[in-house]
């Protein structure tokens, strides 16, 4: 009997298939009759009824080498971006690094989310119309992040891990945090999270690795409304309250609800009081309420609240709870800072190579001049081939183009 014991892989039988799970949140499936050797699954590993170790290694190599991985939450195909791919990590809004001219660098290591918020600004989650998922290899991401940090003329950088999706679903989060913690001018490492995948054990690991702050999406304390606002019957507000308290006792915790008209206006006073009760923050606000805004590619179930109405609502919460609701950039120590040069300019026409399918309908991802570029109306462009395109947007080194 030979047991596989393959590091970071586990095996399950699901719907008459063998599901091969890589780390925690990535998988592919194979037919049960993938081999003529008798086998069974024990302790989440394959046990083959043979002593022919060479043959088993050959079988497993074939299985793992040609696998097409999917996200365990969205069931969409995952495209891995590593250094060997040569795909630049600046230029795309979906993955990599985003520098908007301040001392905060946004880091997007993965896509995909385990919840399904009906007002999600980037249409993530179980009912997302997005076509694929991305996953950036942690050493490559850390290496490129360090290069960007070295360009910045500041000794105070916040590494903000806030992907289009749930960062805790990034299986290499602990490793990545430990890598960037070593960079001298990185003073704060923060994440945006819905909290549902955080256990006490994982929290301890992330904090030990270097995590300084959690921005927790918490929109209501009501059991039924919380399930509605996160679009999932699996959302457990009691679990979230427990992990919130645990985090607040160890690091900075900012409760970050979104005010959505018709959903939670009356619920936020209870959220504010909860934040005040548990938070021990020294450096950052205990709560930061955000206004729901409509986005072209987001989910927009209601009209957004006009800003004057939003601030009146904040005044109401402020008076009702005796809590400052007017949060400014200085509360998060955000300061202007230099950005990397734009290697490509708006209206420029250039030849690019298509390297990835895009997440949106008709989108492809190309690379040129050390930048990733999102090309729309690109249904007929083939991966691996070169085409001429015209840049139509270049703000913050985020590039959008159309075929020329």
Coordinates of C-alpha atoms in Angstrom, one line a residue:
X1 CA 0.0 0.0 0.0
X2 CA 1.4 3.4 -1.0
X3 CA 0.0 6.6 0.5
X4 CA 0.5 9.8 -1.5
X5 CA 1.2 12.3 1.4
X6 CA 1.6 15.2 -1.1
X7 CA 2.4 18.5 0.7
X8 CA -0.4 21.1 0.5
X9 CA -2.8 18.7 -1.4
X10 CA -5.8 16.7 -0.1
X11 CA -8.3 14.5 -1.8
X12 CA -12.1 14.0 -1.4
X13 CA -14.8 12.0 -3.2
X14 CA -17.5 14.4 -4.3
X15 CA -20.4 13.6 -6.7
X16 CA -18.7 10.5 -8.1
X17 CA -15.5 12.5 -8.8
X18 CA -12.2 12.8 -6.9
X19 CA -11.7 16.4 -5.9
X20 CA -8.0 17.4 -5.5
X21 CA -7.7 20.4 -3.2
X22 CA -4.6 22.5 -3.3
X23 CA -3.9 24.3 0.0
X24 CA -7.4 25.3 1.0
X25 CA -9.3 27.3 -1.6
X26 CA -8.2 25.9 -5.0
X27 CA -9.2 22.7 -6.5
X28 CA -9.6 20.5 -9.6
X29 CA -11.5 17.3 -10.2
X30 CA -10.6 14.0 -11.9
X31 CA -12.7 10.9 -12.8
X32 CA -12.8 8.1 -10.2
X33 CA -11.4 5.7 -12.7
X34 CA -8.2 7.7 -13.4
X35 CA -6.1 4.6 -12.8
X36 CA -6.5 0.8 -13.0
X37 CA -4.8 0.4 -9.7
X38 CA -7.1 -0.2 -6.8
X39 CA -7.1 2.8 -4.3
X40 CA -9.0 4.4 -1.5
X41 CA -9.0 7.8 0.3
X42 CA -7.6 7.8 3.9
X43 CA -6.9 10.9 5.9
X44 CA -7.6 13.0 2.8
X45 CA -4.8 11.2 0.9
X46 CA -4.8 8.6 -1.8
X47 CA -3.8 5.1 -0.8
X48 CA -2.9 2.8 -3.7
X49 CA -3.0 -1.0 -3.4
X50 CA 0.5 -1.5 -5.0
X51 CA 4.1 -1.4 -4.1
X52 CA 5.1 0.1 -7.5
X53 CA 6.2 3.5 -6.2
X54 CA 7.6 4.6 -9.6
X55 CA 4.3 4.0 -11.3
X56 CA 2.4 6.0 -8.6
X57 CA 4.8 8.9 -8.9
X58 CA 4.2 8.9 -12.7
X59 CA 0.4 8.9 -12.3
X60 CA 0.5 11.7 -9.7
X61 CA 2.9 13.8 -11.8
X62 CA 0.5 13.5 -14.8
X63 CA -2.5 14.5 -12.7
X64 CA -0.9 17.5 -11.1
X65 CA 1.0 18.8 -14.2
X66 CA -2.1 19.1 -16.4
X67 CA -4.6 20.3 -13.8
X68 CA -6.8 23.3 -14.3
X69 CA -7.5 24.8 -10.9
X70 CA -10.8 26.5 -9.9
X71 CA -11.7 28.7 -7.0
X72 CA -13.5 26.7 -4.3
X73 CA -16.1 29.4 -3.7
X74 CA -16.9 30.6 -7.2
X75 CA -16.0 27.5 -9.2
X76 CA -14.3 29.7 -11.8
X77 CA -10.9 28.9 -13.4
X78 CA -7.9 30.4 -11.7
X79 CA -5.0 31.9 -13.6
X80 CA -1.7 31.9 -11.6
X81 CA 0.6 34.9 -12.1
X82 CA 4.2 34.2 -11.2
X83 CA 7.6 35.7 -12.1
X84 CA 8.1 33.2 -14.9
X85 CA 4.9 34.5 -16.6
X86 CA 6.5 37.9 -16.8
X87 CA 3.1 39.4 -16.4
X88 CA 3.6 42.9 -14.8
X89 CA 1.9 43.6 -11.5
X90 CA 1.3 47.3 -12.2
X91 CA -1.5 48.3 -14.6
X92 CA -4.4 46.1 -13.8
X93 CA -7.2 47.0 -11.3
X94 CA -7.8 43.3 -10.7
X95 CA -4.4 42.0 -9.5
X96 CA -1.0 43.2 -8.4
X97 CA -0.2 46.6 -7.0
X98 CA -2.0 50.0 -7.2
X99 CA -0.3 53.3 -6.3
X100 CA -2.7 56.3 -6.2
X101 CA -0.1 58.8 -5.2
X102 CA 0.0 58.4 -1.5
X103 CA 1.9 56.5 1.2
X104 CA -0.7 53.7 0.9
X105 CA 0.0 50.9 -1.6
X106 CA -3.0 48.7 -2.5
X107 CA -2.1 45.0 -2.9
X108 CA -4.4 42.7 -4.8
X109 CA -3.1 39.1 -4.5
X110 CA -6.3 37.3 -5.4
X111 CA -9.9 37.5 -6.6
X112 CA -13.0 35.7 -5.6
X113 CA -15.2 35.9 -2.5
X114 CA -17.1 33.5 -0.3
X115 CA -19.9 35.9 0.3
X116 CA -22.4 37.4 -2.1
X117 CA -23.2 41.0 -1.0
X118 CA -26.1 42.4 -3.1
X119 CA -24.4 45.8 -3.2
X120 CA -20.8 44.6 -4.0
X121 CA -19.0 47.4 -5.8
X122 CA -16.9 45.0 -7.8
X123 CA -19.5 42.2 -8.4
X124 CA -17.6 39.6 -6.5
X125 CA -18.9 36.4 -4.9
X126 CA -21.1 33.4 -5.7
X127 CA -23.3 35.1 -8.3
X128 CA -20.6 37.2 -9.9
X129 CA -20.6 37.7 -13.7
X130 CA -16.8 37.7 -13.6
X131 CA -15.4 35.1 -16.0
X132 CA -12.1 34.0 -14.3
X133 CA -10.1 34.4 -11.1
X134 CA -6.5 35.5 -10.6
X135 CA -3.9 34.4 -8.0
X136 CA -0.5 36.0 -7.7
X137 CA 2.4 34.0 -6.4
X138 CA 3.5 35.5 -3.0
X139 CA 7.2 35.8 -3.6
X140 CA 6.7 37.5 -6.9
X141 CA 4.2 39.9 -5.4
X142 CA 6.5 40.7 -2.4
X143 CA 9.5 41.2 -4.7
X144 CA 7.6 43.7 -6.9
X145 CA 6.0 45.4 -3.9
X146 CA 9.5 45.9 -2.4
X147 CA 10.7 47.6 -5.7
X148 CA 7.7 50.0 -5.4
X149 CA 8.5 50.7 -1.8
X150 CA 12.1 51.6 -2.7
X151 CA 10.8 54.2 -5.2
X152 CA 8.6 56.0 -2.6
X153 CA 10.1 59.0 -0.9
X154 CA 8.7 58.2 2.5
X155 CA 9.7 56.1 5.5
X156 CA 6.0 55.4 6.4
X157 CA 4.2 53.1 4.0
X158 CA 1.0 51.2 4.6
X159 CA 0.7 47.9 2.8
X160 CA -3.1 47.6 2.3
X161 CA -4.2 44.2 1.2
X162 CA -7.6 44.9 -0.3
X163 CA -8.3 42.8 -3.4
X164 CA -11.4 42.4 -5.5
X165 CA -12.6 39.7 -3.3
X166 CA -11.8 38.3 0.1
X167 CA -8.1 38.5 1.1
X168 CA -8.3 35.7 3.7
X169 CA -9.2 33.4 0.8
X170 CA -5.6 34.0 -0.4
X171 CA -4.0 30.8 0.8
X172 CA -0.5 32.5 1.0
X173 CA -1.7 35.5 3.1
X174 CA 0.4 34.5 6.1
X175 CA 3.5 33.9 4.0
X176 CA 3.0 37.1 2.0
X177 CA 2.6 39.3 5.2
X178 CA 5.8 37.8 6.6
X179 CA 7.7 38.7 3.5
X180 CA 6.7 42.3 3.2
X181 CA 7.0 42.9 7.0
X182 CA 10.8 42.8 6.4
X183 CA 10.7 45.9 4.2
X184 CA 12.2 48.8 6.2
X185 CA 9.7 51.6 5.3
X186 CA 6.6 49.4 5.6
X187 CA 5.1 50.4 9.0
X188 CA 1.5 49.2 8.7
X189 CA 0.1 46.1 7.1
X190 CA -3.7 46.1 6.9
X191 CA -6.5 44.0 5.3
X192 CA -10.1 44.5 4.3
X193 CA -12.1 41.4 5.2
X194 CA -15.7 40.2 5.8
X195 CA -14.2 38.2 8.7
X196 CA -16.0 34.9 7.9
X197 CA -12.8 32.9 7.2
X198 CA -10.8 34.2 10.2
X199 CA -10.4 31.7 13.0
X200 CA -8.6 32.5 16.3
X201 CA -5.7 30.3 15.2
X202 CA -5.4 32.0 11.8
X203 CA -5.7 35.4 13.5
X204 CA -2.7 34.6 15.7
X205 CA -0.7 33.4 12.7
X206 CA -1.4 36.6 10.7
X207 CA -0.6 38.8 13.6
X208 CA 2.7 37.0 14.3
X209 CA 3.5 37.3 10.6
X210 CA 3.1 41.1 10.9
X211 CA -0.5 42.1 10.4
X212 CA -1.2 45.4 12.2
X213 CA -4.8 46.3 11.4
X214 CA -8.1 44.7 10.2
X215 CA -10.8 46.7 8.5
X216 CA -13.9 44.6 9.1
X217 CA -17.0 44.9 6.9
X218 CA -19.8 44.7 9.4
X219 CA -23.0 46.4 8.2
X220 CA -25.6 45.3 10.8
X221 CA -25.8 43.3 14.1
X222 CA -29.2 41.9 13.2
X223 CA -29.1 38.1 12.4
X224 CA -31.5 38.1 9.5
X225 CA -30.4 41.4 8.0
X226 CA -26.7 40.4 8.2
X227 CA -27.5 37.2 6.1
X228 CA -29.3 39.4 3.6
X229 CA -26.5 42.0 3.4
X230 CA -23.8 39.4 2.9
X231 CA -26.0 37.4 0.5
X232 CA -25.5 34.2 2.3
X233 CA -27.4 32.0 4.8
X234 CA -24.0 30.8 6.1
X235 CA -23.1 34.3 7.5
X236 CA -23.0 33.9 11.3
X237 CA -23.1 37.2 13.1
X238 CA -22.3 35.5 16.4
X239 CA -19.1 34.1 15.0
X240 CA -18.2 37.6 13.7
X241 CA -18.8 39.2 17.0
X242 CA -16.6 36.6 18.7
X243 CA -13.7 37.0 16.2
X244 CA -14.1 40.8 16.3
X245 CA -13.6 40.8 20.1
X246 CA -10.6 38.5 19.7
X247 CA -9.0 40.7 17.1
X248 CA -9.7 43.9 19.0
X249 CA -7.8 42.5 22.0
X250 CA -4.7 41.9 19.9
X251 CA -4.4 44.5 17.1
X252 CA -6.1 47.6 15.7
X253 CA -9.6 46.8 14.5
X254 CA -11.6 49.3 12.4
X255 CA -15.3 48.4 11.9
X256 CA -16.1 49.5 8.4
X257 CA -19.8 49.3 7.5
X258 CA -21.3 50.5 4.3
X259 CA -24.5 52.6 4.6
X260 CA -26.9 51.3 2.0
X261 CA -30.3 53.0 1.7
X262 CA -33.2 50.8 2.6
X263 CA -30.9 48.1 4.1
X264 CA -29.3 49.3 7.3
X265 CA -29.8 53.0 8.2
X266 CA -31.4 52.1 11.5
X267 CA -29.0 49.3 12.3
X268 CA -25.8 51.3 12.3
X269 CA -26.2 52.8 15.8
X270 CA -25.9 49.3 17.2
X271 CA -22.8 48.7 15.0
X272 CA -21.2 51.9 16.3
X273 CA -21.9 51.0 19.9
X274 CA -20.4 47.5 19.3
X275 CA -17.3 49.1 17.8
X276 CA -16.9 51.4 20.8
X277 CA -17.4 48.6 23.2
X278 CA -14.7 46.2 21.9
X279 CA -12.1 48.4 20.2
X280 CA -8.9 49.4 22.0
X281 CA -7.6 51.3 19.0
X282 CA -4.8 53.8 19.6
X283 CA -3.7 54.7 16.1
X284 CA -6.9 54.5 14.1
X285 CA -10.6 55.2 14.3
X286 CA -12.8 52.6 15.9
X287 CA -15.4 52.9 13.1
X288 CA -15.4 54.3 9.6
X289 CA -18.8 54.3 7.8
X290 CA -18.7 54.3 4.0
X291 CA -21.3 55.5 1.6
X292 CA -22.7 53.0 -0.9
X293 CA -21.7 54.2 -4.4
X294 CA -23.0 52.9 -7.7
X295 CA -20.3 51.5 -10.1
X296 CA -20.6 50.5 -13.7
X297 CA -19.4 46.9 -13.1
X298 CA -20.8 46.6 -9.6
X299 CA -24.1 45.4 -8.2
X300 CA -26.4 48.4 -7.8
X301 CA -29.7 47.4 -6.0
X302 CA -30.5 50.9 -4.8
X303 CA -29.7 54.5 -5.6
X304 CA -26.7 55.9 -3.8
X305 CA -27.3 58.5 -1.1
X306 CA -26.2 62.0 -2.1
X307 CA -23.2 63.2 -0.2
X308 CA -25.0 66.0 1.7
X309 CA -27.6 63.5 2.9
X310 CA -24.9 61.0 3.8
X311 CA -23.1 63.6 6.0
X312 CA -26.5 64.5 7.6
X313 CA -26.9 60.8 8.5
X314 CA -23.4 60.8 10.0
X315 CA -24.3 63.8 12.1
X316 CA -27.3 61.9 13.4
X317 CA -25.1 58.9 14.3
X318 CA -22.6 61.2 15.9
X319 CA -25.1 62.9 18.2
X320 CA -26.9 59.6 19.0
X321 CA -23.7 57.8 20.0
X322 CA -21.3 60.6 21.0
X323 CA -18.8 59.3 18.5
X324 CA -16.8 61.2 15.9
X325 CA -18.1 60.1 12.5
X326 CA -16.2 62.5 10.2
X327 CA -13.1 60.5 9.3
X328 CA -10.4 62.2 7.3
X329 CA -7.2 61.0 5.6
X330 CA -5.1 62.2 8.5
X331 CA -6.9 59.7 10.8
X332 CA -5.2 57.0 8.8
X333 CA -2.0 58.9 8.3
X334 CA -2.5 59.2 4.6
X335 CA -0.1 61.6 2.9
X336 CA 0.7 62.5 -0.7
X337 CA 3.7 60.6 -2.1
X338 CA 5.4 60.1 -5.4
X339 CA 4.3 57.3 -7.7
X340 CA 6.1 55.2 -10.3
X341 CA 6.3 56.7 -13.7
X342 CA 3.7 56.2 -16.3
X343 CA 5.4 54.1 -19.0
X344 CA 2.3 54.4 -21.2
X345 CA 0.2 57.5 -21.9
X346 CA -3.4 58.1 -22.8
X347 CA -4.1 58.1 -26.6
X348 CA -0.8 56.2 -27.2
X349 CA -1.0 53.5 -29.9
X350 CA 1.3 50.5 -29.3
X351 CA 1.8 46.9 -30.0
X352 CA 1.0 44.5 -27.1
X353 CA 1.0 40.8 -26.3
X354 CA -2.2 39.2 -25.0
X355 CA -1.4 37.2 -21.9
X356 CA -4.6 36.5 -20.0
X357 CA -8.4 36.4 -20.4
X358 CA -10.1 39.3 -18.7
X359 CA -12.6 39.0 -15.9
X360 CA -15.3 41.0 -17.8
X361 CA -17.2 40.2 -20.9
X362 CA -15.1 41.0 -24.0
X363 CA -12.0 41.8 -21.9
X364 CA -8.4 40.6 -22.4
X365 CA -5.2 41.4 -20.5
X366 CA -2.1 42.4 -22.4
X367 CA 1.4 43.5 -21.4
X368 CA 3.7 46.2 -22.7
X369 CA 6.4 48.5 -21.3
X370 CA 6.4 46.7 -17.9
X371 CA 2.6 47.3 -17.4
X372 CA -0.5 45.2 -17.6
X373 CA -3.3 46.6 -19.8
X374 CA -7.0 45.8 -19.8
X375 CA -8.4 45.7 -23.4
X376 CA -12.1 45.9 -24.0
X377 CA -14.0 44.9 -27.2
X378 CA -11.3 42.3 -27.4
X379 CA -13.4 39.1 -28.0
X380 CA -11.5 38.3 -31.2
X381 CA -8.0 38.9 -29.7
X382 CA -6.2 35.6 -29.0
X383 CA -3.9 34.9 -26.1
X384 CA -0.2 34.7 -27.1
X385 CA -0.6 36.9 -30.1
X386 CA 0.3 40.6 -30.6
X387 CA -2.0 43.4 -31.6
X388 CA -2.1 47.2 -31.9
X389 CA -4.2 48.9 -29.3
X390 CA -5.1 52.5 -28.2
X391 CA -4.9 53.5 -24.6
X392 CA -8.0 55.3 -23.4
X393 CA -7.3 55.6 -19.7
X394 CA -4.0 55.9 -17.8
X395 CA -5.0 57.3 -14.4
X396 CA -2.8 56.0 -11.4
X397 CA -0.9 53.7 -13.8
X398 CA -4.2 51.7 -14.4
X399 CA -4.5 51.2 -18.1
X400 CA -7.5 50.6 -20.3
X401 CA -7.4 50.2 -24.0
X402 CA -9.4 49.2 -27.1
X403 CA -8.2 47.5 -30.3
X404 CA -6.8 50.0 -32.8

